[in-house]
Amino acid sequence: MAPTAATSLKGPQACQIQNYACHCLGLKSYFQQPGDGRTQPHISAADIVWAMVMSRILRVTSFLRLEWLVHSPARTGLGVKAPFGDDTSAYCTERMDPETTRLALAQALHQAKRNKAFENTRFIGLAVDGTGAGRTYKEPCPLCDPIKDARGEVHGSLHHFVLISVVGVGLTLPVDVEPYGPDDSEYAAAQRLLRRTVKHLGPRFADYVVGDGAYATAPFLHTTEELGLPVVARLKENLPLLAAAVRARFDGQPPHAVFQERDDRIEVWDADDFDPWETLHWPAVRALRYRQHKPNGTVVQAEWITNFSIAKLGSLSFYRMAKSRWEIENSGFNDGKNRYGMEHICHHESNSILIVWR
Ligand SMILES: [Zn+2]
């Protein structure tokens, strides 16, 4: 697919993308200085990073194929000044400072907000979720997590990371990633990631944080509170007492409200006086159950918790926030893996993996 895409991509298109990225997204100074850590580079990091961005758009997902691309006649059309080899991509990404890319993306998001890209949205969300990608059978790097079968035999290893993404605004905008190795955990990585994102975006950029059941833990919920962000998290059986209390209350009751949301009929149960579990410092827990009836007869039911008050957040908005979590799954991981080569490790070195994921 890539060769046809590369040759059919005409110069002006690449220029237009570059113009858009530099001027509309405000990434010009980032592309000029993307955080190169090499001392005597022959090829500018600006060229390498731009070539990588274009290669992702063209779905060229390995450094070797990128080398082929920048040695082909398509190079000038892509806006890449000089050819370079896969070893240059590897050497450069090993030494790039990820913080430069993070700051540039945060700036681009601020620019989008100033340009009123989110103006039709009442609540801007930040979704967090973890995944594993880049299975390899090579000599492990510090991020490699061995994949064991039932007998404990190792079959290669996987790289885990947490992604944070802007959701609930009509388009999903991934912001940052935090890897976690075998001695670390998803929710510890998520706390580091959330703190860093709020530091970069500022405390008033987003209105809520949303995550699945893995994030319904007291330390994670306390972190969101400390950062001044209300949180919406899936309630699952990892909180058996609360899950049972919610069932006991809602099971026998008719829905508290019914909404029509596009083609779906949504029944909701919503109450804000459940007891927190013993480690959670909330005065009370608000829980929502929704039962979504799709036109084809499928019924989806789930329970969610929040520390938003009913006065600040109605049941329908609570439902929408819960649903916004799926954006990170669909537009974040699925697109990242299927379209942008997140599944493939270009160069098996921890900083290079991080830079390429971003
Ligand atoms: Zn590795």
Tab-separated table of C-alpha atoms and ligand atoms in Angstrom:
chain	number	residue	atom	x	y	z
A	1	MET	CA	0.000	0.000	0.000
A	2	ALA	CA	2.734	2.461	0.923
A	3	PRO	CA	4.541	2.630	-2.470
A	4	THR	CA	1.361	3.583	-4.336
A	5	ALA	CA	0.402	6.058	-1.655
A	6	ALA	CA	3.892	7.571	-1.725
A	7	THR	CA	4.047	8.016	-5.479
A	8	SER	CA	0.502	9.300	-5.735
A	9	LEU	CA	1.097	11.903	-3.018
A	10	LYS	CA	1.919	15.092	-4.883
A	11	GLY	CA	4.224	17.790	-3.525
A	12	PRO	CA	1.597	20.388	-2.750
A	13	GLN	CA	-0.283	17.927	-0.549
A	14	ALA	CA	2.718	17.354	1.665
A	15	CYS	CA	3.306	21.120	1.691
A	16	GLN	CA	-0.288	21.681	2.693
A	17	ILE	CA	0.047	19.235	5.568
A	18	GLN	CA	3.262	20.949	6.624
A	19	ASN	CA	1.629	24.358	6.416
A	20	TYR	CA	-1.330	23.171	8.418
A	21	ALA	CA	0.863	21.593	11.104
A	22	CYS	CA	3.178	24.604	11.349
A	23	HIS	CA	0.664	27.415	11.179
A	24	CYS	CA	-2.793	26.119	12.135
A	25	LEU	CA	-1.563	23.787	14.862
A	26	GLY	CA	1.282	26.135	15.799
A	27	LEU	CA	3.924	23.393	15.547
A	28	LYS	CA	6.435	25.360	13.440
A	29	SER	CA	9.069	25.826	16.122
A	30	TYR	CA	8.613	22.216	17.213
A	31	PHE	CA	9.339	20.918	13.729
A	32	GLN	CA	12.390	23.187	13.570
A	33	GLN	CA	13.655	21.999	16.956
A	34	PRO	CA	12.003	18.734	17.990
A	35	GLY	CA	14.335	18.027	20.918
A	36	ASP	CA	17.377	16.538	19.215
A	37	GLY	CA	19.850	15.135	21.738
A	38	ARG	CA	22.633	14.261	19.279
A	39	THR	CA	25.867	16.248	19.490
A	40	GLN	CA	27.017	16.333	15.863
A	41	PRO	CA	24.104	15.445	13.632
A	42	HIS	CA	24.676	15.207	9.866
A	43	ILE	CA	20.967	15.026	9.090
A	44	SER	CA	18.780	17.557	10.883
A	45	ALA	CA	16.251	16.175	13.355
A	46	ALA	CA	13.716	18.488	11.717
A	47	ASP	CA	14.005	16.432	8.527
A	48	ILE	CA	13.883	13.089	10.318
A	49	VAL	CA	10.861	13.982	12.455
A	50	TRP	CA	8.968	15.398	9.482
A	51	ALA	CA	9.767	12.262	7.447
A	52	MET	CA	8.428	10.147	10.334
A	53	VAL	CA	5.189	12.137	10.470
A	54	MET	CA	4.709	11.723	6.716
A	55	SER	CA	5.613	8.034	6.884
A	56	ARG	CA	2.880	7.471	9.515
A	57	ILE	CA	0.333	9.170	7.271
A	58	LEU	CA	1.491	6.889	4.432
A	59	ARG	CA	1.448	3.889	6.795
A	60	VAL	CA	5.125	3.189	6.390
A	61	THR	CA	5.726	1.638	9.771
A	62	SER	CA	9.362	0.571	9.832
A	63	PHE	CA	12.598	2.537	9.757
A	64	LEU	CA	13.875	0.312	6.950
A	65	ARG	CA	10.911	1.188	4.743
A	66	LEU	CA	11.297	4.831	5.714
A	67	GLU	CA	14.897	4.599	4.469
A	68	TRP	CA	13.577	3.231	1.189
A	69	LEU	CA	10.974	6.028	1.022
A	70	VAL	CA	13.463	8.873	1.549
A	71	HIS	CA	15.794	7.345	-1.054
A	72	SER	CA	12.949	7.175	-3.596
A	73	PRO	CA	11.894	9.955	-6.004
A	74	ALA	CA	8.929	10.594	-3.674
A	75	ARG	CA	11.266	12.254	-1.125
A	76	THR	CA	11.130	15.844	-2.410
A	77	GLY	CA	7.348	15.636	-2.706
A	78	LEU	CA	7.207	14.714	0.961
A	79	GLY	CA	9.117	17.829	1.939
A	80	VAL	CA	12.141	15.854	3.161
A	81	LYS	CA	15.413	17.591	2.234
A	82	ALA	CA	17.997	14.773	2.341
A	83	PRO	CA	17.954	10.973	2.288
A	84	PHE	CA	19.004	9.089	5.420
A	85	GLY	CA	19.317	5.500	6.600
A	86	ASP	CA	17.400	3.455	9.173
A	87	ASP	CA	20.394	3.669	11.550
A	88	THR	CA	20.012	7.485	11.556
A	89	SER	CA	16.317	7.178	12.516
A	90	ALA	CA	17.263	4.770	15.302
A	91	TYR	CA	20.160	6.898	16.594
A	92	CYS	CA	18.105	10.094	16.495
A	93	THR	CA	14.998	8.682	18.243
A	94	GLU	CA	17.151	7.091	20.950
A	95	ARG	CA	18.413	10.576	21.810
A	96	MET	CA	15.334	12.765	21.414
A	97	ASP	CA	13.852	14.447	24.463
A	98	PRO	CA	10.193	13.327	24.718
A	99	GLU	CA	9.371	16.427	26.773
A	100	THR	CA	9.801	18.669	23.703
A	101	THR	CA	7.127	16.711	21.828
A	102	ARG	CA	4.817	16.773	24.858
A	103	LEU	CA	5.087	20.545	25.243
A	104	ALA	CA	4.485	21.070	21.520
A	105	LEU	CA	1.342	18.908	21.595
A	106	ALA	CA	0.051	20.713	24.679
A	107	GLN	CA	0.595	23.999	22.875
A	108	ALA	CA	-1.273	22.706	19.819
A	109	LEU	CA	-4.223	21.729	22.032
A	110	HIS	CA	-4.287	25.186	23.621
A	111	GLN	CA	-4.247	26.653	20.134
A	112	ALA	CA	-7.198	24.424	19.171
A	113	LYS	CA	-9.084	25.583	22.254
A	114	ARG	CA	-8.311	29.240	21.481
A	115	ASN	CA	-9.517	28.622	17.916
A	116	LYS	CA	-12.777	27.432	19.501
A	117	ALA	CA	-12.458	23.867	18.192
A	118	PHE	CA	-14.310	22.645	21.309
A	119	GLU	CA	-16.874	25.410	21.501
A	120	ASN	CA	-19.889	23.162	20.915
A	121	THR	CA	-18.881	20.996	23.830
A	122	ARG	CA	-19.953	21.601	27.383
A	123	PHE	CA	-17.449	19.230	28.936
A	124	ILE	CA	-13.949	18.431	27.722
A	125	GLY	CA	-12.809	15.000	28.890
A	126	LEU	CA	-9.480	13.290	29.365
A	127	ALA	CA	-9.697	9.517	28.919
A	128	VAL	CA	-6.987	7.196	30.209
A	129	ASP	CA	-6.507	3.587	29.218
A	130	GLY	CA	-3.724	1.040	29.035
A	131	THR	CA	-2.773	-1.384	26.303
A	132	GLY	CA	0.044	-3.620	25.158
A	133	ALA	CA	1.709	-3.376	21.759
A	134	GLY	CA	4.861	-4.203	19.865
A	135	ARG	CA	5.255	-7.910	20.527
A	136	THR	CA	8.859	-8.924	20.032
A	137	TYR	CA	11.049	-12.006	20.330
A	138	LYS	CA	14.281	-10.019	20.478
A	139	GLU	CA	16.602	-9.515	23.450
A	140	PRO	CA	14.393	-7.692	26.032
A	141	CYS	CA	14.627	-3.921	26.654
A	142	PRO	CA	13.717	-2.451	30.110
A	143	LEU	CA	10.089	-2.022	28.999
A	144	CYS	CA	9.668	-5.598	27.778
A	145	ASP	CA	7.003	-7.529	29.663
A	146	PRO	CA	7.381	-11.279	29.083
A	147	ILE	CA	4.304	-13.087	27.747
A	148	LYS	CA	3.930	-16.358	29.638
A	149	ASP	CA	1.667	-19.251	28.854
A	150	ALA	CA	-0.197	-21.326	31.447
A	151	ARG	CA	2.964	-23.358	32.147
A	152	GLY	CA	5.035	-20.232	32.715
A	153	GLU	CA	6.957	-20.555	29.470
A	154	VAL	CA	7.915	-17.244	27.882
A	155	HIS	CA	6.750	-16.512	24.313
A	156	GLY	CA	8.264	-13.154	23.443
A	157	SER	CA	7.399	-9.927	25.198
A	158	LEU	CA	5.021	-7.017	24.942
A	159	HIS	CA	5.321	-3.275	25.639
A	160	HIS	CA	2.640	-1.747	27.827
A	161	PHE	CA	1.645	1.878	28.012
A	162	VAL	CA	-1.157	4.155	29.154
A	163	LEU	CA	-2.575	6.633	26.669
A	164	ILE	CA	-4.312	9.869	27.621
A	165	SER	CA	-6.581	11.482	25.104
A	166	VAL	CA	-8.962	14.426	24.845
A	167	VAL	CA	-12.469	12.976	24.407
A	168	GLY	CA	-16.073	14.113	24.359
A	169	VAL	CA	-15.405	16.985	21.967
A	170	GLY	CA	-16.381	15.392	18.652
A	171	LEU	CA	-12.834	14.391	17.749
A	172	THR	CA	-10.404	12.275	19.733
A	173	LEU	CA	-7.032	13.908	20.325
A	174	PRO	CA	-4.346	11.699	21.906
A	175	VAL	CA	-2.159	13.819	24.180
A	176	ASP	CA	0.579	11.704	25.736
A	177	VAL	CA	1.696	8.166	26.560
A	178	GLU	CA	3.396	6.669	29.594
A	179	PRO	CA	5.042	3.255	29.291
A	180	TYR	CA	5.155	0.834	32.194
A	181	GLY	CA	7.529	-2.065	32.516
A	182	PRO	CA	7.043	-5.413	34.259
A	183	ASP	CA	7.705	-4.018	37.787
A	184	ASP	CA	5.331	-1.105	37.340
A	185	SER	CA	1.529	-0.983	37.039
A	186	GLU	CA	-1.060	0.469	34.724
A	187	TYR	CA	-2.667	2.631	37.318
A	188	ALA	CA	0.650	3.957	38.708
A	189	ALA	CA	1.642	4.885	35.137
A	190	ALA	CA	-1.766	6.508	34.650
A	191	GLN	CA	-1.272	8.677	37.743
A	192	ARG	CA	2.117	9.897	36.489
A	193	LEU	CA	0.611	10.540	33.086
A	194	LEU	CA	-2.379	12.437	34.441
A	195	ARG	CA	-0.209	14.654	36.672
A	196	ARG	CA	2.094	15.458	33.773
A	197	THR	CA	-0.789	16.176	31.388
A	198	VAL	CA	-2.503	18.521	33.831
A	199	LYS	CA	0.837	20.278	34.374
A	200	HIS	CA	1.231	20.745	30.617
A	201	LEU	CA	-2.372	21.587	29.739
A	202	GLY	CA	-3.121	23.574	32.883
A	203	PRO	CA	-5.726	22.753	35.542
A	204	ARG	CA	-8.656	24.320	33.687
A	205	PHE	CA	-8.181	22.777	30.252
A	206	ALA	CA	-10.361	19.719	30.864
A	207	ASP	CA	-13.571	19.234	32.867
A	208	TYR	CA	-13.344	15.557	33.781
A	209	VAL	CA	-11.280	12.365	33.664
A	210	VAL	CA	-12.782	9.078	32.488
A	211	GLY	CA	-11.430	5.538	32.800
A	212	ASP	CA	-12.572	1.933	32.931
A	213	GLY	CA	-12.880	-0.267	36.010
A	214	ALA	CA	-9.103	-0.516	36.465
A	215	TYR	CA	-9.132	3.159	37.484
A	216	ALA	CA	-11.830	2.835	40.121
A	217	THR	CA	-9.184	2.592	42.818
A	218	ALA	CA	-8.822	4.993	45.747
A	219	PRO	CA	-5.255	6.170	44.856
A	220	PHE	CA	-6.245	7.010	41.290
A	221	LEU	CA	-9.484	8.742	42.324
A	222	HIS	CA	-7.592	10.714	44.999
A	223	THR	CA	-5.052	11.814	42.384
A	224	THR	CA	-7.811	13.197	40.148
A	225	GLU	CA	-9.295	15.031	43.121
A	226	GLU	CA	-5.912	16.505	44.032
A	227	LEU	CA	-5.602	17.762	40.456
A	228	GLY	CA	-9.036	19.391	40.703
A	229	LEU	CA	-10.672	17.171	38.108
A	230	PRO	CA	-13.939	15.319	38.701
A	231	VAL	CA	-13.752	11.699	37.617
A	232	VAL	CA	-16.046	9.179	35.953
A	233	ALA	CA	-15.025	5.515	36.289
A	234	ARG	CA	-16.606	2.191	35.440
A	235	LEU	CA	-17.911	0.220	38.396
A	236	LYS	CA	-17.006	-3.438	38.162
A	237	GLU	CA	-16.571	-6.448	40.372
A	238	ASN	CA	-13.180	-5.215	41.625
A	239	LEU	CA	-15.363	-3.205	44.041
A	240	PRO	CA	-17.665	-6.057	45.132
A	241	LEU	CA	-19.376	-4.304	48.068
A	242	LEU	CA	-20.261	-1.170	46.142
A	243	ALA	CA	-21.279	-3.182	43.061
A	244	ALA	CA	-23.568	-5.286	45.259
A	245	ALA	CA	-25.057	-2.210	46.961
A	246	VAL	CA	-25.807	-0.641	43.570
A	247	ARG	CA	-27.460	-3.842	42.350
A	248	ALA	CA	-29.485	-4.173	45.537
A	249	ARG	CA	-30.778	-0.614	45.144
A	250	PHE	CA	-31.427	-0.412	41.391
A	251	ASP	CA	-32.483	-3.978	40.502
A	252	GLY	CA	-36.033	-3.709	41.785
A	253	GLN	CA	-36.637	-0.118	40.701
A	254	PRO	CA	-38.111	1.195	37.460
A	255	PRO	CA	-35.674	3.515	35.618
A	256	HIS	CA	-35.353	6.972	37.147
A	257	ALA	CA	-35.361	8.552	33.693
A	258	VAL	CA	-35.518	7.545	30.023
A	259	PHE	CA	-33.747	9.418	27.218
A	260	GLN	CA	-33.670	9.118	23.480
A	261	GLU	CA	-30.066	9.454	22.268
A	262	ARG	CA	-29.912	9.288	18.463
A	263	ASP	CA	-31.491	5.881	17.650
A	264	ASP	CA	-31.049	4.441	21.122
A	265	ARG	CA	-33.375	4.442	24.068
A	266	ILE	CA	-31.451	4.953	27.301
A	267	GLU	CA	-32.852	4.024	30.706
A	268	VAL	CA	-30.941	5.370	33.688
A	269	TRP	CA	-30.819	4.840	37.435
A	270	ASP	CA	-28.879	7.493	39.321
A	271	ALA	CA	-28.236	7.945	43.062
A	272	ASP	CA	-25.579	9.889	44.966
A	273	ASP	CA	-25.656	8.441	48.463
A	274	PHE	CA	-23.746	5.148	48.280
A	275	ASP	CA	-21.135	4.456	50.947
A	276	PRO	CA	-17.520	4.797	49.807
A	277	TRP	CA	-15.301	1.734	50.247
A	278	GLU	CA	-12.985	1.977	53.231
A	279	THR	CA	-9.901	3.464	51.512
A	280	LEU	CA	-11.824	6.081	49.500
A	281	HIS	CA	-11.994	9.508	51.154
A	282	TRP	CA	-15.165	10.630	49.394
A	283	PRO	CA	-18.118	11.538	51.659
A	284	ALA	CA	-20.402	9.481	49.379
A	285	VAL	CA	-20.345	7.850	45.951
A	286	ARG	CA	-22.710	8.642	43.123
A	287	ALA	CA	-23.515	5.674	40.887
A	288	LEU	CA	-25.289	5.522	37.558
A	289	ARG	CA	-26.675	2.476	35.820
A	290	TYR	CA	-27.603	2.792	32.186
A	291	ARG	CA	-29.426	0.351	29.986
A	292	GLN	CA	-28.982	1.232	26.353
A	293	HIS	CA	-31.536	-0.284	23.954
A	294	LYS	CA	-30.237	-0.255	20.380
A	295	PRO	CA	-32.633	-0.406	17.400
A	296	ASN	CA	-31.410	-3.947	16.528
A	297	GLY	CA	-32.563	-5.207	19.917
A	298	THR	CA	-29.138	-5.302	21.615
A	299	VAL	CA	-29.120	-4.121	25.196
A	300	VAL	CA	-25.976	-2.771	26.837
A	301	GLN	CA	-25.956	-2.259	30.582
A	302	ALA	CA	-23.192	-0.837	32.735
A	303	GLU	CA	-22.620	0.930	36.052
A	304	TRP	CA	-20.394	3.945	36.572
A	305	ILE	CA	-19.346	6.068	39.541
A	306	THR	CA	-18.453	9.729	39.861
A	307	ASN	CA	-17.831	12.551	42.318
A	308	PHE	CA	-19.769	15.048	40.168
A	309	SER	CA	-22.831	16.289	42.030
A	310	ILE	CA	-26.255	15.768	40.458
A	311	ALA	CA	-26.648	19.573	40.404
A	312	LYS	CA	-23.535	19.964	38.239
A	313	LEU	CA	-24.058	16.942	36.021
A	314	GLY	CA	-27.408	15.520	34.944
A	315	SER	CA	-27.921	11.800	34.290
A	316	LEU	CA	-27.769	12.158	30.490
A	317	SER	CA	-24.475	14.095	30.639
A	318	PHE	CA	-23.107	11.471	33.046
A	319	TYR	CA	-24.105	8.769	30.529
A	320	ARG	CA	-22.364	10.655	27.704
A	321	MET	CA	-19.185	11.051	29.747
A	322	ALA	CA	-19.158	7.315	30.472
A	323	LYS	CA	-19.596	6.600	26.763
A	324	SER	CA	-16.789	9.018	25.835
A	325	ARG	CA	-14.358	6.450	27.251
A	326	TRP	CA	-14.887	4.288	24.161
A	327	GLU	CA	-13.279	6.957	22.018
A	328	ILE	CA	-9.858	6.100	23.421
A	329	GLU	CA	-10.440	2.467	22.527
A	330	ASN	CA	-11.776	3.135	19.039
A	331	SER	CA	-9.974	6.241	17.866
A	332	GLY	CA	-6.933	5.904	20.103
A	333	PHE	CA	-5.839	2.264	20.156
A	334	ASN	CA	-7.605	0.831	17.108
A	335	ASP	CA	-6.575	3.668	14.797
A	336	GLY	CA	-3.136	3.834	16.362
A	337	LYS	CA	-2.565	0.130	15.866
A	338	ASN	CA	-4.349	-0.432	12.555
A	339	ARG	CA	-3.529	2.818	10.797
A	340	TYR	CA	-0.475	4.350	12.390
A	341	GLY	CA	1.710	1.361	13.113
A	342	MET	CA	1.597	1.492	16.921
A	343	GLU	CA	1.812	-2.312	16.943
A	344	HIS	CA	5.207	-2.330	15.266
A	345	ILE	CA	8.419	-1.498	17.102
A	346	CYS	CA	10.711	0.402	14.706
A	347	HIS	CA	13.775	0.277	16.876
A	348	HIS	CA	13.895	-1.816	20.017
A	349	GLU	CA	15.153	0.750	22.521
A	350	SER	CA	12.953	2.280	25.237
A	351	ASN	CA	13.281	5.984	24.363
A	352	SER	CA	12.972	5.285	20.650
A	353	ILE	CA	9.764	3.289	21.286
A	354	LEU	CA	8.355	6.196	23.304
A	355	ILE	CA	9.249	8.798	20.658
A	356	VAL	CA	7.780	6.766	17.815
A	357	TRP	CA	4.526	6.079	19.730
A	358	ARG	CA	4.054	9.768	20.245
B	1	ZN	ZN	11.300	-4.149	24.691
